Amino acid sequence: EDYYVFSLTDITKLKEKSNLFEYQASHDKLTGLFNRNKFDEVYSKELKRSKRYNNELSMIIFDIDDFKMVNDNYGHQIGDDVLKEFSYILSQNIRNVDTLGRWGGEEFLVVCPETLKDGAKDLAIKLNKAIKLHKFSTYPHSVTISVGVASCSVNDLNYDDIISNADKALYEAKNNGRDRVEIF
C-alpha cells in the first residue's frame, strides 16, 4: 500500500506583502505618485524608445509657488493635503501615455513621449489652469505653479540635458513672476 502526503501552502499573504514592498519602493509615500527612482527608470526607457523610433520627447517640470508659506502659515498637515490634492489634479489631467512623478519637495515632473514642444506646452498650460482653478479642501487660497517645458528630437540630448533644460525654463518662469509656463 502506498501513502502520499500533500502539503498545501497559501502564498496569497506572501504575494500581497511582496506587491506592497514593490509598491513602496517605487512610489512616493505621501502622494502615491512614482518616486524619483521609479521616475528615472521610466524616463530612461522613454528616452531609449524615443531614440529607437525617432520620436520627440518632452519634459514638464512643476514647482508649487510659495509652498513654504503654506507650511509656515498653515502647518505641515495642510501642506501635505495640498501636495496630495495637487498630485491628484495633475494625474487626472495628463494623458495615459504620460508619466508623472514627484521629483522632491514641491517639485513634480511629467515625461511626455511622442510629444512635440507645442503639445507639451499645451498640456502644461492646461495643468497650470486646472491647479489655479481648484478649490483645495483644507487650504483656503488658490495655488499657482511655475512650469518649465523642454523637448528634444532624437539624438539631440541626453538624459540629463532634457531635465536640465526643463529646469532652466522653470527658473525662468519663477524669475518672470511665477504662475506661468516657460519653454526652453
One Martini backbone bead per residue (centre of mass of N, CA, C, O) as a GRO file, in nm:
protein
  184
    1GLU     BB    1   0.095   0.037   0.023
    2ASP     BB    2   0.036   0.373  -0.054
    3TYR     BB    3   0.158   0.691   0.063
    4TYR     BB    4   0.046   1.031   0.084
    5VAL     BB    5   0.181   1.370   0.106
    6PHE     BB    6   0.024   1.681   0.144
    7SER     BB    7   0.120   2.026   0.083
    8LEU     BB    8  -0.036   2.334   0.159
    9THR     BB    9   0.020   2.676   0.045
   10ASP     BB   10  -0.063   2.999   0.118
   11ILE     BB   11   0.064   3.285  -0.083
   12THR     BB   12  -0.103   3.543  -0.066
   13LYS     BB   13   0.041   3.706   0.158
   14LEU     BB   14   0.319   3.710   0.027
   15LYS     BB   15   0.231   3.855  -0.233
   16GLU     BB   16   0.118   4.106  -0.100
   17LYS     BB   17   0.385   4.190   0.033
   18SER     BB   18   0.550   4.210  -0.224
   19ASN     BB   19   0.373   4.427  -0.358
   20LEU     BB   20   0.406   4.637  -0.136
   21PHE     BB   21   0.715   4.670  -0.153
   22GLU     BB   22   0.721   4.753  -0.449
   23TYR     BB   23   0.548   5.004  -0.416
   24GLN     BB   24   0.721   5.148  -0.194
   25ALA     BB   25   0.985   5.160  -0.382
   26SER     BB   26   0.817   5.342  -0.629
   27HIS     BB   27   0.659   5.530  -0.419
   28ASP     BB   28   0.521   5.794  -0.288
   29LYS     BB   29   0.385   5.814   0.019
   30LEU     BB   30   0.200   6.070  -0.003
   31THR     BB   31   0.095   6.069  -0.327
   32GLY     BB   32   0.150   5.790  -0.509
   33LEU     BB   33   0.367   5.853  -0.682
   34PHE     BB   34   0.632   5.845  -0.840
   35ASN     BB   35   0.942   5.827  -0.770
   36ARG     BB   36   1.252   5.908  -0.859
   37ASN     BB   37   1.351   5.625  -0.932
   38LYS     BB   38   1.110   5.539  -1.111
   39PHE     BB   39   1.115   5.777  -1.300
   40ASP     BB   40   1.398   5.728  -1.412
   41GLU     BB   41   1.331   5.456  -1.537
   42VAL     BB   42   1.106   5.550  -1.729
   43TYR     BB   43   1.262   5.777  -1.871
   44SER     BB   44   1.487   5.602  -1.987
   45LYS     BB   45   1.299   5.431  -2.165
   46GLU     BB   46   1.176   5.669  -2.329
   47LEU     BB   47   1.441   5.767  -2.450
   48LYS     BB   48   1.508   5.504  -2.601
   49ARG     BB   49   1.247   5.493  -2.764
   50SER     BB   50   1.280   5.763  -2.905
   51LYS     BB   51   1.543   5.685  -3.054
   52ARG     BB   52   1.446   5.426  -3.197
   53TYR     BB   53   1.169   5.584  -3.330
   54ASN     BB   54   1.209   5.888  -3.384
   55ASN     BB   55   1.104   6.064  -3.133
   56GLU     BB   56   0.967   6.274  -2.943
   57LEU     BB   57   1.047   6.453  -2.628
   58SER     BB   58   0.896   6.555  -2.319
   59MET     BB   59   0.925   6.800  -2.046
   60ILE     BB   60   0.774   6.858  -1.721
   61ILE     BB   61   0.808   7.115  -1.471
   62PHE     BB   62   0.704   7.158  -1.128
   63ASP     BB   63   0.622   7.439  -0.903
   64ILE     BB   64   0.517   7.549  -0.610
   65ASP     BB   65   0.419   7.844  -0.515
   66ASP     BB   66   0.502   7.933  -0.205
   67PHE     BB   67   0.499   7.668  -0.019
   68LYS     BB   68   0.627   7.755   0.250
   69MET     BB   69   0.378   7.927   0.339
   70VAL     BB   70   0.190   7.699   0.391
   71ASN     BB   71   0.351   7.566   0.619
   72ASP     BB   72   0.399   7.821   0.799
   73ASN     BB   73   0.078   7.912   0.819
   74TYR     BB   74  -0.071   7.592   0.833
   75GLY     BB   75   0.110   7.356   0.812
   76HIS     BB   76   0.203   7.031   0.725
   77GLN     BB   77  -0.075   6.903   0.685
   78ILE     BB   78  -0.174   7.103   0.474
   79GLY     BB   79   0.060   7.064   0.284
   80ASP     BB   80  -0.003   6.766   0.232
   81ASP     BB   81  -0.283   6.810   0.116
   82VAL     BB   82  -0.190   6.975  -0.124
   83LEU     BB   83  -0.007   6.758  -0.251
   84LYS     BB   84  -0.227   6.547  -0.294
   85GLU     BB   85  -0.421   6.717  -0.469
   86PHE     BB   86  -0.220   6.800  -0.681
   87SER     BB   87  -0.155   6.514  -0.780
   88TYR     BB   88  -0.442   6.444  -0.865
   89ILE     BB   89  -0.483   6.663  -1.076
   90LEU     BB   90  -0.255   6.583  -1.259
   91SER     BB   91  -0.342   6.281  -1.305
   92GLN     BB   92  -0.628   6.376  -1.440
   93ASN     BB   93  -0.465   6.567  -1.685
   94ILE     BB   94  -0.324   6.339  -1.817
   95ARG     BB   95  -0.208   6.111  -2.010
   96ASN     BB   96  -0.159   5.773  -2.033
   97VAL     BB   97   0.147   5.809  -2.156
   98ASP     BB   98   0.214   5.961  -1.920
   99THR     BB   99   0.458   6.055  -1.661
  100LEU     BB  100   0.434   6.084  -1.309
  101GLY     BB  101   0.638   6.269  -1.064
  102ARG     BB  102   0.820   6.301  -0.769
  103TRP     BB  103   1.113   6.485  -0.720
  104GLY     BB  104   1.056   6.688  -0.476
  105GLY     BB  105   0.877   6.817  -0.260
  106GLU     BB  106   0.731   7.063  -0.492
  107GLU     BB  107   0.832   6.867  -0.725
  108PHE     BB  108   0.736   6.792  -1.068
  109LEU     BB  109   0.702   6.536  -1.327
  110VAL     BB  110   0.665   6.508  -1.694
  111VAL     BB  111   0.652   6.258  -1.933
  112CYS     BB  112   0.629   6.303  -2.305
  113PRO     BB  113   0.566   6.102  -2.537
  114GLU     BB  114   0.542   6.185  -2.856
  115THR     BB  115   0.615   6.508  -2.799
  116LEU     BB  116   0.588   6.814  -2.876
  117LYS     BB  117   0.634   7.123  -2.758
  118ASP     BB  118   0.339   7.223  -2.804
  119GLY     BB  119   0.199   6.990  -2.653
  120ALA     BB  120   0.340   7.043  -2.380
  121LYS     BB  121   0.245   7.330  -2.348
  122ASP     BB  122  -0.059   7.272  -2.347
  123LEU     BB  123  -0.049   7.091  -2.098
  124ALA     BB  124   0.075   7.296  -1.902
  125ILE     BB  125  -0.157   7.500  -1.921
  126LYS     BB  126  -0.380   7.312  -1.827
  127LEU     BB  127  -0.253   7.252  -1.547
  128ASN     BB  128  -0.233   7.538  -1.444
  129LYS     BB  129  -0.539   7.592  -1.453
  130ALA     BB  130  -0.638   7.357  -1.273
  131ILE     BB  131  -0.493   7.453  -1.019
  132LYS     BB  132  -0.602   7.747  -0.997
  133LEU     BB  133  -0.920   7.645  -0.985
  134HIS     BB  134  -0.875   7.490  -0.737
  135LYS     BB  135  -1.037   7.380  -0.440
  136PHE     BB  136  -0.912   7.336  -0.149
  137SER     BB  137  -1.006   7.166   0.135
  138THR     BB  138  -0.772   7.300   0.361
  139TYR     BB  139  -0.707   7.546   0.162
  140PRO     BB  140  -0.811   7.891   0.114
  141HIS     BB  141  -0.626   7.907  -0.138
  142SER     BB  142  -0.474   7.951  -0.411
  143VAL     BB  143  -0.277   7.777  -0.653
  144THR     BB  144   0.046   7.803  -0.794
  145ILE     BB  145   0.256   7.761  -1.091
  146SER     BB  146   0.564   7.665  -1.213
  147VAL     BB  147   0.677   7.613  -1.562
  148GLY     BB  148   0.873   7.370  -1.742
  149VAL     BB  149   0.979   7.322  -2.090
  150ALA     BB  150   1.107   7.035  -2.276
  151SER     BB  151   1.273   6.924  -2.579
  152CYS     BB  152   1.336   6.644  -2.812
  153SER     BB  153   1.510   6.512  -3.051
  154VAL     BB  154   1.673   6.291  -3.182
  155ASN     BB  155   2.003   6.297  -3.051
  156ASP     BB  156   2.020   6.571  -2.904
  157LEU     BB  157   1.994   6.445  -2.611
  158ASN     BB  158   2.025   6.371  -2.288
  159TYR     BB  159   1.904   6.294  -1.994
  160ASP     BB  160   2.002   6.563  -1.842
  161ASP     BB  161   1.930   6.788  -2.046
  162ILE     BB  162   1.621   6.793  -2.031
  163ILE     BB  163   1.596   6.853  -1.732
  164SER     BB  164   1.774   7.105  -1.734
  165ASN     BB  165   1.598   7.267  -1.936
  166ALA     BB  166   1.338   7.260  -1.771
  167ASP     BB  167   1.465   7.398  -1.525
  168LYS     BB  168   1.537   7.663  -1.665
  169ALA     BB  169   1.243   7.732  -1.736
  170LEU     BB  170   1.142   7.738  -1.447
  171TYR     BB  171   1.324   7.976  -1.352
  172GLU     BB  172   1.203   8.171  -1.553
  173ALA     BB  173   0.918   8.164  -1.439
  174LYS     BB  174   0.998   8.272  -1.162
  175ASN     BB  175   1.148   8.537  -1.264
  176ASN     BB  176   0.861   8.621  -1.429
  177GLY     BB  177   0.636   8.578  -1.167
  178ARG     BB  178   0.502   8.332  -1.193
  179ASP     BB  179   0.238   8.165  -1.298
  180ARG     BB  180   0.392   7.994  -1.542
  181VAL     BB  181   0.500   7.922  -1.878
  182GLU     BB  182   0.809   7.780  -1.995
  183ILE     BB  183   1.032   7.759  -2.273
  184PHE     BB  184   1.336   7.620  -2.397
   0.00000   0.00000   0.00000
